[in-house]
PDB file of C-alpha atoms in Angstrom:
ATOM      1  CA  MET K   1      81.982  40.730 -37.528  1.00 43.00           C
ATOM      2  CA  GLU K   2      83.864  38.773 -34.836  1.00 51.00           C
ATOM      3  CA  ASN K   3      87.151  40.302 -36.073  1.00 56.00           C
ATOM      4  CA  TYR K   4      86.103  43.815 -35.070  1.00 52.00           C
ATOM      5  CA  VAL K   5      87.091  45.264 -31.708  1.00 61.00           C
ATOM      6  CA  TYR K   6      84.676  48.158 -32.286  1.00 70.00           C
ATOM      7  CA  ALA K   7      82.993  49.924 -35.182  1.00 87.00           C
ATOM      8  CA  PRO K   8      85.568  52.197 -36.870  1.00 94.00           C
ATOM      9  CA  GLU K   9      84.600  55.827 -37.392  1.00 96.00           C
ATOM     10  CA  ILE K  10      85.425  58.670 -39.752  1.00 97.00           C
ATOM     11  CA  ALA K  11      85.932  62.042 -38.080  1.00 98.00           C
ATOM     12  CA  LYS K  12      85.737  64.437 -41.012  1.00 98.00           C
ATOM     13  CA  LEU K  13      86.543  65.249 -44.623  1.00 98.00           C
ATOM     14  CA  GLY K  14      90.287  65.788 -44.912  1.00 98.00           C
ATOM     15  CA  HIS K  15      91.406  66.639 -48.433  1.00 98.00           C
ATOM     16  CA  VAL K  16      90.921  66.255 -52.167  1.00 98.00           C
ATOM     17  CA  ALA K  17      93.777  65.274 -54.515  1.00 98.00           C
ATOM     18  CA  LEU K  18      93.321  67.057 -57.840  1.00 98.00           C
ATOM     19  CA  VAL K  19      95.111  66.386 -61.125  1.00 98.00           C
ATOM     20  CA  SER K  20      94.987  69.407 -63.452  1.00 97.00           C
ATOM     21  CA  GLU K  21      95.703  69.579 -67.168  1.00 97.00           C
ATOM     22  CA  ASP K  22      96.747  73.233 -66.722  1.00 98.00           C
ATOM     23  CA  ILE K  23      98.373  73.429 -63.301  1.00 98.00           C
ATOM     24  CA  GLU K  24      99.493  77.056 -63.669  1.00 98.00           C
ATOM     25  CA  LYS K  25      95.902  78.234 -64.131  1.00 98.00           C
ATOM     26  CA  SER K  26      94.757  76.006 -61.248  1.00 98.00           C
ATOM     27  CA  LEU K  27      97.445  77.352 -58.914  1.00 98.00           C
ATOM     28  CA  TRP K  28      96.536  80.919 -59.863  1.00 98.00           C
ATOM     29  CA  PHE K  29      92.873  80.222 -59.157  1.00 98.00           C
ATOM     30  CA  PHE K  30      93.272  78.421 -55.832  1.00 98.00           C
ATOM     31  CA  LYS K  31      96.111  80.564 -54.453  1.00 97.00           C
ATOM     32  CA  GLU K  32      95.414  84.048 -55.792  1.00 97.00           C
ATOM     33  CA  ILE K  33      91.623  84.007 -56.191  1.00 98.00           C
ATOM     34  CA  LEU K  34      90.401  81.615 -53.487  1.00 98.00           C
ATOM     35  CA  GLY K  35      93.361  82.524 -51.269  1.00 96.00           C
ATOM     36  CA  LEU K  36      94.598  79.086 -50.210  1.00 96.00           C
ATOM     37  CA  GLU K  37      98.019  78.855 -48.565  1.00 94.00           C
ATOM     38  CA  GLU K  38     100.687  76.639 -50.132  1.00 95.00           C
ATOM     39  CA  THR K  39     102.277  74.576 -47.353  1.00 94.00           C
ATOM     40  CA  ALA K  40     104.690  72.512 -49.473  1.00 94.00           C
ATOM     41  CA  VAL K  41     105.735  71.481 -52.985  1.00 96.00           C
ATOM     42  CA  GLU K  42     107.250  68.033 -53.416  1.00 94.00           C
ATOM     43  CA  ASP K  43     107.665  65.795 -56.476  1.00 94.00           C
ATOM     44  CA  GLY K  44     105.574  68.195 -58.531  1.00 96.00           C
ATOM     45  CA  ILE K  45     102.647  68.107 -56.074  1.00 97.00           C
ATOM     46  CA  HIS K  46     101.453  71.396 -54.557  1.00 98.00           C
ATOM     47  CA  TYR K  47      99.865  71.104 -51.115  1.00 97.00           C
ATOM     48  CA  LEU K  48      97.352  73.794 -50.141  1.00 97.00           C
ATOM     49  CA  ARG K  49      95.004  74.590 -47.280  1.00 96.00           C
ATOM     50  CA  CYS K  50      92.503  77.259 -46.223  1.00 96.00           C
ATOM     51  CA  TRP K  51      93.304  79.621 -43.354  1.00 95.00           C
ATOM     52  CA  GLY K  52      90.933  77.754 -41.046  1.00 95.00           C
ATOM     53  CA  ASP K  53      92.282  74.282 -41.895  1.00 96.00           C
ATOM     54  CA  PHE K  54      94.751  72.925 -39.336  1.00 94.00           C
ATOM     55  CA  GLU K  55      96.089  69.915 -41.224  1.00 96.00           C
ATOM     56  CA  HIS K  56      98.984  69.977 -43.672  1.00 95.00           C
ATOM     57  CA  HIS K  57      96.697  70.183 -46.694  1.00 96.00           C
ATOM     58  CA  SER K  58      93.058  70.154 -47.672  1.00 97.00           C
ATOM     59  CA  LEU K  59      93.842  70.198 -51.391  1.00 98.00           C
ATOM     60  CA  SER K  60      96.740  68.862 -53.432  1.00 98.00           C
ATOM     61  CA  ILE K  61      97.315  69.631 -57.121  1.00 98.00           C
ATOM     62  CA  ARG K  62      99.612  67.961 -59.611  1.00 97.00           C
ATOM     63  CA  SER K  63      99.899  68.207 -63.371  1.00 97.00           C
ATOM     64  CA  GLY K  64      98.413  65.620 -65.741  1.00 97.00           C
ATOM     65  CA  LYS K  65      97.431  65.146 -69.372  1.00 96.00           C
ATOM     66  CA  THR K  66      93.767  65.208 -68.322  1.00 96.00           C
ATOM     67  CA  SER K  67      92.006  66.550 -65.239  1.00 97.00           C
ATOM     68  CA  TYR K  68      90.533  64.220 -62.655  1.00 97.00           C
ATOM     69  CA  ILE K  69      90.245  63.568 -58.911  1.00 97.00           C
ATOM     70  CA  ASP K  70      92.927  61.123 -57.787  1.00 97.00           C
ATOM     71  CA  HIS K  71      91.274  60.497 -54.419  1.00 98.00           C
ATOM     72  CA  ILE K  72      89.194  62.014 -51.628  1.00 98.00           C
ATOM     73  CA  GLY K  73      90.763  61.762 -48.168  1.00 98.00           C
ATOM     74  CA  TRP K  74      88.899  61.224 -44.894  1.00 98.00           C
ATOM     75  CA  ARG K  75      90.393  61.393 -41.402  1.00 98.00           C
ATOM     76  CA  ALA K  76      89.567  58.535 -39.019  1.00 98.00           C
ATOM     77  CA  LYS K  77      88.793  59.179 -35.356  1.00 96.00           C
ATOM     78  CA  ARG K  78      91.531  56.827 -34.121  1.00 96.00           C
ATOM     79  CA  VAL K  79      94.673  55.388 -35.640  1.00 95.00           C
ATOM     80  CA  GLU K  80      93.316  51.907 -34.883  1.00 94.00           C
ATOM     81  CA  ASP K  81      90.358  52.622 -37.170  1.00 95.00           C
ATOM     82  CA  LEU K  82      92.529  52.095 -40.238  1.00 96.00           C
ATOM     83  CA  GLU K  83      92.972  48.387 -39.522  1.00 95.00           C
ATOM     84  CA  GLN K  84      89.307  48.055 -38.623  1.00 95.00           C
ATOM     85  CA  PHE K  85      88.130  49.752 -41.806  1.00 96.00           C
ATOM     86  CA  ALA K  86      90.480  47.545 -43.839  1.00 96.00           C
ATOM     87  CA  LEU K  87      89.014  44.422 -42.223  1.00 94.00           C
ATOM     88  CA  LEU K  88      85.433  45.579 -42.717  1.00 94.00           C
ATOM     89  CA  LEU K  89      85.899  46.584 -46.339  1.00 96.00           C
ATOM     90  CA  GLU K  90      87.830  43.478 -47.352  1.00 95.00           C
ATOM     91  CA  GLU K  91      85.316  41.191 -45.643  1.00 94.00           C
ATOM     92  CA  LYS K  92      82.614  42.808 -47.814  1.00 92.00           C
ATOM     93  CA  GLY K  93      84.618  42.355 -50.999  1.00 94.00           C
ATOM     94  CA  THR K  94      86.268  45.761 -51.411  1.00 96.00           C
ATOM     95  CA  LYS K  95      89.943  45.702 -52.334  1.00 97.00           C
ATOM     96  CA  VAL K  96      92.103  47.806 -49.998  1.00 97.00           C
ATOM     97  CA  LYS K  97      95.528  49.272 -50.791  1.00 97.00           C
ATOM     98  CA  TRP K  98      97.845  50.421 -47.993  1.00 97.00           C
ATOM     99  CA  ILE K  99      99.655  53.748 -48.453  1.00 95.00           C
ATOM    100  CA  GLU K 100     102.817  54.025 -46.371  1.00 95.00           C
ATOM    101  CA  SER K 101     103.670  56.985 -44.159  1.00 93.00           C
ATOM    102  CA  GLY K 102     105.182  59.864 -46.103  1.00 90.00           C
ATOM    103  CA  GLU K 103     104.017  58.663 -49.513  1.00 91.00           C
ATOM    104  CA  GLU K 104     101.600  61.585 -49.351  1.00 94.00           C
ATOM    105  CA  LYS K 105     103.398  64.642 -47.933  1.00 94.00           C
ATOM    106  CA  GLY K 106     102.626  65.281 -44.265  1.00 94.00           C
ATOM    107  CA  GLN K 107     100.454  62.184 -43.914  1.00 96.00           C
ATOM    108  CA  GLY K 108     100.895  58.951 -42.008  1.00 96.00           C
ATOM    109  CA  ARG K 109      99.825  55.476 -43.067  1.00 96.00           C
ATOM    110  CA  ALA K 110      96.522  55.239 -44.922  1.00 97.00           C
ATOM    111  CA  ILE K 111      94.234  52.937 -46.857  1.00 97.00           C
ATOM    112  CA  ARG K 112      92.758  53.560 -50.307  1.00 97.00           C
ATOM    113  CA  PHE K 113      89.820  51.836 -51.966  1.00 98.00           C
ATOM    114  CA  GLN K 114      87.118  52.383 -54.558  1.00 97.00           C
ATOM    115  CA  LEU K 115      83.380  52.805 -54.211  1.00 97.00           C
ATOM    116  CA  PRO K 116      81.239  50.511 -56.395  1.00 95.00           C
ATOM    117  CA  THR K 117      81.159  53.364 -58.931  1.00 95.00           C
ATOM    118  CA  GLY K 118      84.952  53.700 -59.077  1.00 96.00           C
ATOM    119  CA  HIS K 119      85.309  56.859 -56.966  1.00 97.00           C
ATOM    120  CA  LYS K 120      88.564  56.605 -54.972  1.00 97.00           C
ATOM    121  CA  PHE K 121      88.578  57.190 -51.210  1.00 98.00           C
ATOM    122  CA  GLU K 122      91.427  57.331 -48.720  1.00 98.00           C
ATOM    123  CA  ILE K 123      91.256  56.997 -44.931  1.00 98.00           C
ATOM    124  CA  TYR K 124      94.117  58.212 -42.740  1.00 98.00           C
ATOM    125  CA  TYR K 125      94.634  59.353 -39.165  1.00 98.00           C
ATOM    126  CA  GLU K 126      98.076  60.909 -38.744  1.00 97.00           C
ATOM    127  CA  MET K 127      98.670  64.238 -40.459  1.00 95.00           C
ATOM    128  CA  ASP K 128     101.118  67.068 -39.804  1.00 93.00           C
ATOM    129  CA  LYS K 129      99.651  70.364 -38.563  1.00 93.00           C
ATOM    130  CA  PRO K 130     102.179  73.032 -39.510  1.00 89.00           C
ATOM    131  CA  LYS K 131     101.885  76.628 -38.311  1.00 85.00           C
ATOM    132  CA  GLY K 132     102.072  79.609 -40.634  1.00 79.00           C
ATOM    133  CA  ASP K 133     105.550  80.924 -41.351  1.00 79.00           C
ATOM    134  CA  GLU K 134     106.846  84.251 -40.037  1.00 79.00           C
ATOM    135  CA  ASN K 135     105.148  86.132 -42.866  1.00 81.00           C
ATOM    136  CA  ASN K 136     101.836  84.361 -42.311  1.00 81.00           C
ATOM    137  CA  LYS K 137     101.808  83.821 -38.560  1.00 83.00           C
ATOM    138  CA  PRO K 138      98.436  84.719 -36.985  1.00 85.00           C
ATOM    139  CA  PHE K 139      97.978  86.684 -33.767  1.00 86.00           C
ATOM    140  CA  LEU K 140      95.239  84.282 -32.699  1.00 86.00           C
ATOM    141  CA  LYS K 141      96.665  81.058 -31.308  1.00 84.00           C
ATOM    142  CA  ASN K 142      93.585  79.098 -32.421  1.00 87.00           C
ATOM    143  CA  GLN K 143      94.314  79.677 -36.137  1.00 86.00           C
ATOM    144  CA  SER K 144      96.918  77.980 -38.290  1.00 84.00           C
ATOM    145  CA  HIS K 145      97.767  81.149 -40.226  1.00 86.00           C
ATOM    146  CA  LYS K 146      96.453  84.626 -41.038  1.00 84.00           C
ATOM    147  CA  ALA K 147      92.872  85.088 -42.196  1.00 86.00           C
ATOM    148  CA  TRP K 148      92.016  87.306 -45.167  1.00 86.00           C
ATOM    149  CA  ALA K 149      95.610  87.281 -46.377  1.00 84.00           C
ATOM    150  CA  LYS K 150      94.677  86.996 -50.036  1.00 91.00           C
ATOM    151  CA  GLY K 151      91.712  86.834 -52.402  1.00 95.00           C
ATOM    152  CA  ILE K 152      88.371  85.386 -51.335  1.00 97.00           C
ATOM    153  CA  SER K 153      90.092  83.703 -48.384  1.00 96.00           C
ATOM    154  CA  THR K 154      87.912  80.619 -47.917  1.00 97.00           C
ATOM    155  CA  ARG K 155      87.917  79.495 -44.294  1.00 96.00           C
ATOM    156  CA  ARG K 156      87.980  75.688 -44.636  1.00 97.00           C
ATOM    157  CA  ILE K 157      87.186  72.725 -46.821  1.00 98.00           C
ATOM    158  CA  ASP K 158      83.516  71.884 -46.293  1.00 98.00           C
ATOM    159  CA  HIS K 159      82.201  69.007 -48.417  1.00 98.00           C
ATOM    160  CA  VAL K 160      82.452  67.005 -51.619  1.00 98.00           C
ATOM    161  CA  ASN K 161      79.682  66.207 -54.058  1.00 97.00           C
ATOM    162  CA  ILE K 162      80.266  63.231 -56.329  1.00 96.00           C
ATOM    163  CA  ALA K 163      78.166  62.308 -59.354  1.00 95.00           C
ATOM    164  CA  THR K 164      77.371  59.115 -61.202  1.00 94.00           C
ATOM    165  CA  ASN K 165      75.336  57.763 -64.112  1.00 94.00           C
ATOM    166  CA  ALA K 166      74.713  54.620 -62.020  1.00 94.00           C
ATOM    167  CA  GLU K 167      72.098  54.210 -59.301  1.00 95.00           C
ATOM    168  CA  VAL K 168      72.616  56.738 -56.509  1.00 95.00           C
ATOM    169  CA  GLU K 169      71.499  54.292 -53.801  1.00 95.00           C
ATOM    170  CA  THR K 170      74.320  51.932 -54.772  1.00 94.00           C
ATOM    171  CA  VAL K 171      76.740  54.654 -53.674  1.00 95.00           C
ATOM    172  CA  SER K 172      74.812  56.100 -50.742  1.00 97.00           C
ATOM    173  CA  ASN K 173      74.157  52.661 -49.231  1.00 96.00           C
ATOM    174  CA  PHE K 174      77.852  51.759 -49.507  1.00 97.00           C
ATOM    175  CA  ILE K 175      78.861  54.983 -47.771  1.00 97.00           C
ATOM    176  CA  ILE K 176      76.276  54.536 -45.024  1.00 97.00           C
ATOM    177  CA  ASP K 177      76.768  50.791 -44.444  1.00 95.00           C
ATOM    178  CA  ASN K 178      80.570  50.657 -44.685  1.00 95.00           C
ATOM    179  CA  LEU K 179      81.775  54.083 -43.595  1.00 97.00           C
ATOM    180  CA  GLY K 180      79.244  55.049 -40.943  1.00 96.00           C
ATOM    181  CA  PHE K 181      77.690  58.100 -42.598  1.00 97.00           C
ATOM    182  CA  LYS K 182      74.131  59.182 -41.778  1.00 98.00           C
ATOM    183  CA  LEU K 183      71.584  60.117 -44.419  1.00 98.00           C
ATOM    184  CA  ARG K 184      70.420  63.692 -43.735  1.00 98.00           C
ATOM    185  CA  GLU K 185      68.356  64.706 -46.785  1.00 97.00           C
ATOM    186  CA  TYR K 186      67.538  63.053 -50.106  1.00 97.00           C
ATOM    187  CA  LEU K 187      65.762  63.734 -53.392  1.00 97.00           C
ATOM    188  CA  VAL K 188      63.735  61.100 -55.283  1.00 95.00           C
ATOM    189  CA  ASP K 189      62.119  60.815 -58.711  1.00 93.00           C
ATOM    190  CA  SER K 190      58.522  59.830 -59.511  1.00 92.00           C
ATOM    191  CA  GLU K 191      59.438  56.150 -58.998  1.00 94.00           C
ATOM    192  CA  ASP K 192      60.933  56.856 -55.558  1.00 94.00           C
ATOM    193  CA  GLN K 193      64.492  56.316 -56.775  1.00 94.00           C
ATOM    194  CA  GLN K 194      67.198  58.532 -55.331  1.00 96.00           C
ATOM    195  CA  LEU K 195      68.378  61.417 -57.497  1.00 95.00           C
ATOM    196  CA  GLY K 196      70.550  62.833 -54.730  1.00 96.00           C
ATOM    197  CA  ALA K 197      71.641  61.966 -51.208  1.00 97.00           C
ATOM    198  CA  TRP K 198      73.245  64.246 -48.615  1.00 98.00           C
ATOM    199  CA  MET K 199      75.192  62.446 -45.853  1.00 98.00           C
ATOM    200  CA  SER K 200      77.474  63.337 -42.955  1.00 98.00           C
ATOM    201  CA  VAL K 201      79.544  61.993 -40.078  1.00 97.00           C
ATOM    202  CA  THR K 202      79.740  65.432 -38.446  1.00 97.00           C
ATOM    203  CA  ASN K 203      76.999  67.876 -37.422  1.00 97.00           C
ATOM    204  CA  LEU K 204      77.015  69.332 -40.920  1.00 97.00           C
ATOM    205  CA  VAL K 205      74.063  68.631 -43.202  1.00 96.00           C
ATOM    206  CA  HIS K 206      76.529  66.931 -45.505  1.00 97.00           C
ATOM    207  CA  ASP K 207      80.187  66.074 -45.622  1.00 98.00           C
ATOM    208  CA  ILE K 208      79.437  64.289 -48.887  1.00 98.00           C
ATOM    209  CA  ALA K 209      76.607  64.289 -51.387  1.00 97.00           C
ATOM    210  CA  VAL K 210      75.928  61.986 -54.325  1.00 97.00           C
ATOM    211  CA  MET K 211      74.083  63.230 -57.413  1.00 95.00           C
ATOM    212  CA  LYS K 212      72.513  61.350 -60.315  1.00 94.00           C
ATOM    213  CA  ASP K 213      73.639  62.466 -63.783  1.00 90.00           C
ATOM    214  CA  PRO K 214      72.382  60.135 -66.522  1.00 89.00           C
ATOM    215  CA  ASN K 215      74.466  62.063 -69.072  1.00 88.00           C
ATOM    216  CA  ALA K 216      77.743  61.695 -67.192  1.00 89.00           C
ATOM    217  CA  PRO K 217      80.501  60.030 -69.263  1.00 91.00           C
ATOM    218  CA  THR K 218      81.455  57.631 -66.449  1.00 92.00           C
ATOM    219  CA  THR K 219      80.077  56.210 -63.217  1.00 93.00           C
ATOM    220  CA  HIS K 220      82.700  58.179 -61.273  1.00 95.00           C
ATOM    221  CA  GLN K 221      82.463  61.926 -61.768  1.00 94.00           C
ATOM    222  CA  MET K 222      83.105  64.847 -59.423  1.00 95.00           C
ATOM    223  CA  HIS K 223      80.196  67.263 -59.247  1.00 94.00           C
ATOM    224  CA  HIS K 224      81.917  69.832 -57.037  1.00 95.00           C
ATOM    225  CA  LEU K 225      84.201  70.569 -54.110  1.00 97.00           C
ATOM    226  CA  GLY K 226      82.795  72.898 -51.446  1.00 98.00           C
ATOM    227  CA  PHE K 227      84.668  75.507 -49.422  1.00 98.00           C
ATOM    228  CA  TRP K 228      83.173  77.305 -46.417  1.00 98.00           C
ATOM    229  CA  LEU K 229      82.764  81.051 -45.985  1.00 97.00           C
ATOM    230  CA  ASP K 230      81.487  82.437 -42.691  1.00 96.00           C
ATOM    231  CA  ASN K 231      78.382  84.282 -43.872  1.00 96.00           C
ATOM    232  CA  ALA K 232      76.326  85.506 -46.821  1.00 96.00           C
ATOM    233  CA  GLN K 233      78.227  88.798 -46.940  1.00 97.00           C
ATOM    234  CA  ASP K 234      81.415  86.819 -47.613  1.00 97.00           C
ATOM    235  CA  ILE K 235      79.670  85.193 -50.587  1.00 97.00           C
ATOM    236  CA  LEU K 236      78.810  88.635 -51.976  1.00 97.00           C
ATOM    237  CA  ARG K 237      82.416  89.753 -51.445  1.00 97.00           C
ATOM    238  CA  ALA K 238      83.556  86.621 -53.323  1.00 97.00           C
ATOM    239  CA  ALA K 239      81.252  87.573 -56.219  1.00 97.00           C
ATOM    240  CA  ASP K 240      82.908  91.000 -56.386  1.00 97.00           C
ATOM    241  CA  ILE K 241      86.399  89.467 -56.425  1.00 97.00           C
ATOM    242  CA  LEU K 242      85.470  86.973 -59.138  1.00 97.00           C
ATOM    243  CA  SER K 243      83.890  89.733 -61.239  1.00 97.00           C
ATOM    244  CA  GLU K 244      86.964  91.939 -60.788  1.00 97.00           C
ATOM    245  CA  HIS K 245      89.092  89.107 -62.219  1.00 97.00           C
ATOM    246  CA  GLN K 246      86.536  88.382 -64.980  1.00 96.00           C
ATOM    247  CA  VAL K 247      85.863  84.864 -63.696  1.00 96.00           C
ATOM    248  CA  GLU K 248      82.313  83.721 -64.466  1.00 94.00           C
ATOM    249  CA  PHE K 249      80.151  82.133 -61.781  1.00 94.00           C
ATOM    250  CA  VAL K 250      76.593  80.960 -61.029  1.00 94.00           C
ATOM    251  CA  GLY K 251      74.753  82.487 -58.078  1.00 89.00           C
ATOM    252  CA  PRO K 252      74.479  83.724 -55.449  1.00 95.00           C
ATOM    253  CA  GLY K 253      71.414  81.802 -54.390  1.00 95.00           C
ATOM    254  CA  LYS K 254      70.007  79.672 -51.596  1.00 95.00           C
ATOM    255  CA  HIS K 255      69.412  75.932 -51.630  1.00 94.00           C
ATOM    256  CA  GLY K 256      66.250  74.429 -50.155  1.00 94.00           C
ATOM    257  CA  ILE K 257      68.160  71.260 -49.305  1.00 94.00           C
ATOM    258  CA  SER K 258      70.783  72.295 -46.714  1.00 96.00           C
ATOM    259  CA  GLN K 259      69.444  75.898 -46.599  1.00 96.00           C
ATOM    260  CA  ALA K 260      72.883  77.089 -47.702  1.00 96.00           C
ATOM    261  CA  ILE K 261      73.850  80.268 -49.522  1.00 96.00           C
ATOM    262  CA  TYR K 262      75.864  79.239 -52.594  1.00 96.00           C
ATOM    263  CA  LEU K 263      77.991  80.430 -55.472  1.00 96.00           C
ATOM    264  CA  TYR K 264      79.497  78.104 -58.098  1.00 96.00           C
ATOM    265  CA  VAL K 265      82.697  78.786 -60.018  1.00 97.00           C
ATOM    266  CA  ILE K 266      84.910  76.652 -62.279  1.00 96.00           C
ATOM    267  CA  ASP K 267      88.667  76.259 -61.787  1.00 97.00           C
ATOM    268  CA  PRO K 268      89.964  77.407 -65.201  1.00 96.00           C
ATOM    269  CA  GLY K 269      92.884  74.983 -65.073  1.00 97.00           C
ATOM    270  CA  SER K 270      91.185  71.682 -64.324  1.00 97.00           C
ATOM    271  CA  GLY K 271      87.503  72.327 -64.981  1.00 96.00           C
ATOM    272  CA  LEU K 272      86.664  71.337 -61.393  1.00 96.00           C
ATOM    273  CA  ARG K 273      83.528  73.050 -60.123  1.00 96.00           C
ATOM    274  CA  ILE K 274      83.910  74.814 -56.784  1.00 97.00           C
ATOM    275  CA  GLU K 275      81.015  75.728 -54.521  1.00 97.00           C
ATOM    276  CA  LEU K 276      81.486  78.622 -52.117  1.00 98.00           C
ATOM    277  CA  PHE K 277      79.128  77.660 -49.319  1.00 95.00           C
ATOM    278  CA  SER K 278      77.765  79.440 -46.235  1.00 97.00           C
ATOM    279  CA  ASN K 279      74.975  79.613 -43.634  1.00 94.00           C
ATOM    280  CA  SER K 280      73.186  76.214 -43.821  1.00 94.00           C
ATOM    281  CA  TYR K 281      72.238  74.520 -40.533  1.00 96.00           C
ATOM    282  CA  LEU K 282      73.715  72.015 -38.083  1.00 97.00           C
ATOM    283  CA  ILE K 283      72.246  68.708 -36.884  1.00 97.00           C
ATOM    284  CA  PHE K 284      72.596  67.710 -33.244  1.00 97.00           C
ATOM    285  CA  GLU K 285      69.629  65.328 -32.881  1.00 96.00           C
ATOM    286  CA  PRO K 286      70.802  61.685 -32.508  1.00 94.00           C
ATOM    287  CA  ASP K 287      67.438  60.459 -33.835  1.00 96.00           C
ATOM    288  CA  TRP K 288      67.401  62.678 -36.931  1.00 97.00           C
ATOM    289  CA  GLU K 289      64.950  61.446 -39.555  1.00 97.00           C
ATOM    290  CA  PRO K 290      66.204  61.939 -43.137  1.00 97.00           C
ATOM    291  CA  VAL K 291      64.285  64.665 -44.963  1.00 97.00           C
ATOM    292  CA  LYS K 292      62.696  63.455 -48.198  1.00 97.00           C
ATOM    293  CA  TRP K 293      62.248  65.746 -51.210  1.00 96.00           C
ATOM    294  CA  THR K 294      60.501  64.952 -54.501  1.00 95.00           C
ATOM    295  CA  LEU K 295      60.549  66.522 -57.956  1.00 90.00           C
ATOM    296  CA  GLU K 296      57.287  68.235 -57.022  1.00 91.00           C
ATOM    297  CA  ASP K 297      59.234  70.231 -54.448  1.00 90.00           C
ATOM    298  CA  LYS K 298      60.282  72.911 -56.919  1.00 87.00           C
ATOM    299  CA  LYS K 299      62.484  74.768 -54.457  1.00 90.00           C
ATOM    300  CA  ALA K 300      64.525  71.769 -53.261  1.00 90.00           C
ATOM    301  CA  LEU K 301      67.722  72.708 -55.102  1.00 89.00           C
ATOM    302  CA  THR K 302      67.107  76.434 -55.539  1.00 90.00           C
ATOM    303  CA  TYR K 303      65.035  78.153 -52.854  1.00 92.00           C
ATOM    304  CA  TRP K 304      65.782  81.560 -54.338  1.00 93.00           C
ATOM    305  CA  GLY K 305      68.365  83.285 -56.519  1.00 90.00           C
ATOM    306  CA  GLU K 306      70.108  82.240 -59.708  1.00 80.00           C
ATOM    307  CA  ASN K 307      69.027  78.706 -60.589  1.00 75.00           C
ATOM    308  CA  SER K 308      71.597  76.216 -59.291  1.00 67.00           C
ATOM    309  CA  SER K 309      70.531  73.736 -61.999  1.00 65.00           C
ATOM    310  CA  GLN K 310      72.675  75.836 -64.333  1.00 62.00           C
ATOM    311  CA  ALA K 311      75.636  74.428 -62.398  1.00 63.00           C
ATOM    312  CA  ASN K 312      74.315  70.872 -62.422  1.00 66.00           C
ATOM    313  CA  ARG K 313      76.498  69.423 -65.190  1.00 66.00           C
ATOM    314  CA  THR K 314      79.264  67.186 -63.920  1.00 68.00           C
ATOM    315  CA  THR K 315      82.763  68.451 -64.519  1.00 79.00           C
ATOM    316  CA  ILE K 316      85.787  66.169 -64.183  1.00 87.00           C
ATOM    317  CA  ARG K 317      86.316  62.478 -63.576  1.00 88.00           C
ATOM    318  CA  GLY K 318      86.211  61.503 -59.934  1.00 85.00           C
TER     319      GLY K 318
END
């Protein structure tokens, strides 16, 4: 530890890089139905963001023979944190790859590495923050572009939920010990082994969750990507829009863990599950004690509404 000037920190979830086997269907879904703005297209990669996201992109999509998550990007609190994270990870035996500025559109230098399960993470600091163009310029100066311009109009990227057929604690401990996340809530089986862990670096209940799926085809699956809507009424509006376009979904309902109102829908191009997410609660206590749930707590995953376990199969490779 003598090489560290200070403990590096992650500020927030930044983006998810998606590879889709049917990019036209994915672009239709994310742009026309969810209402994401396309900020750039370069080398076959489409860069998108929600109306409340300030950075260049919160989602990128490119075409591939199969669908999978190329990487999940996290923004560091300081540019110096990149070197510190690289030192920390390499000292603990994790291989780190440097990504040069501009290799990912709008983004500065970054590091990429794999979790013990094979999930790929990226940490960056510098990222362009473009304004909306003349056709999408907001009146409010504290927005990047117009709200409610199209479709469901999700406000921002909210969280990721990864899945594995390996031990959940292998992943959650790595994320906590190496990346500085705090455990907020967790679910255990009858032998006190983690079935799920919800962790954050912000005041959110979770910026990332890890779920156990013994039937998953690999150790590195993506359970879902979450986008934020402001309130429960927005979730009901989203259900109307999805129904109007004959897109099937699960929900609405309310989770016990996180207390969030949810709706799950599948991107028809890639098979990636999307959670539309609202309400929930915030954590400000510095001495927060992780909340433990067991299988006897029947309302842990679904407090009320359509059973969220119907959406509990993993989708694409993470």
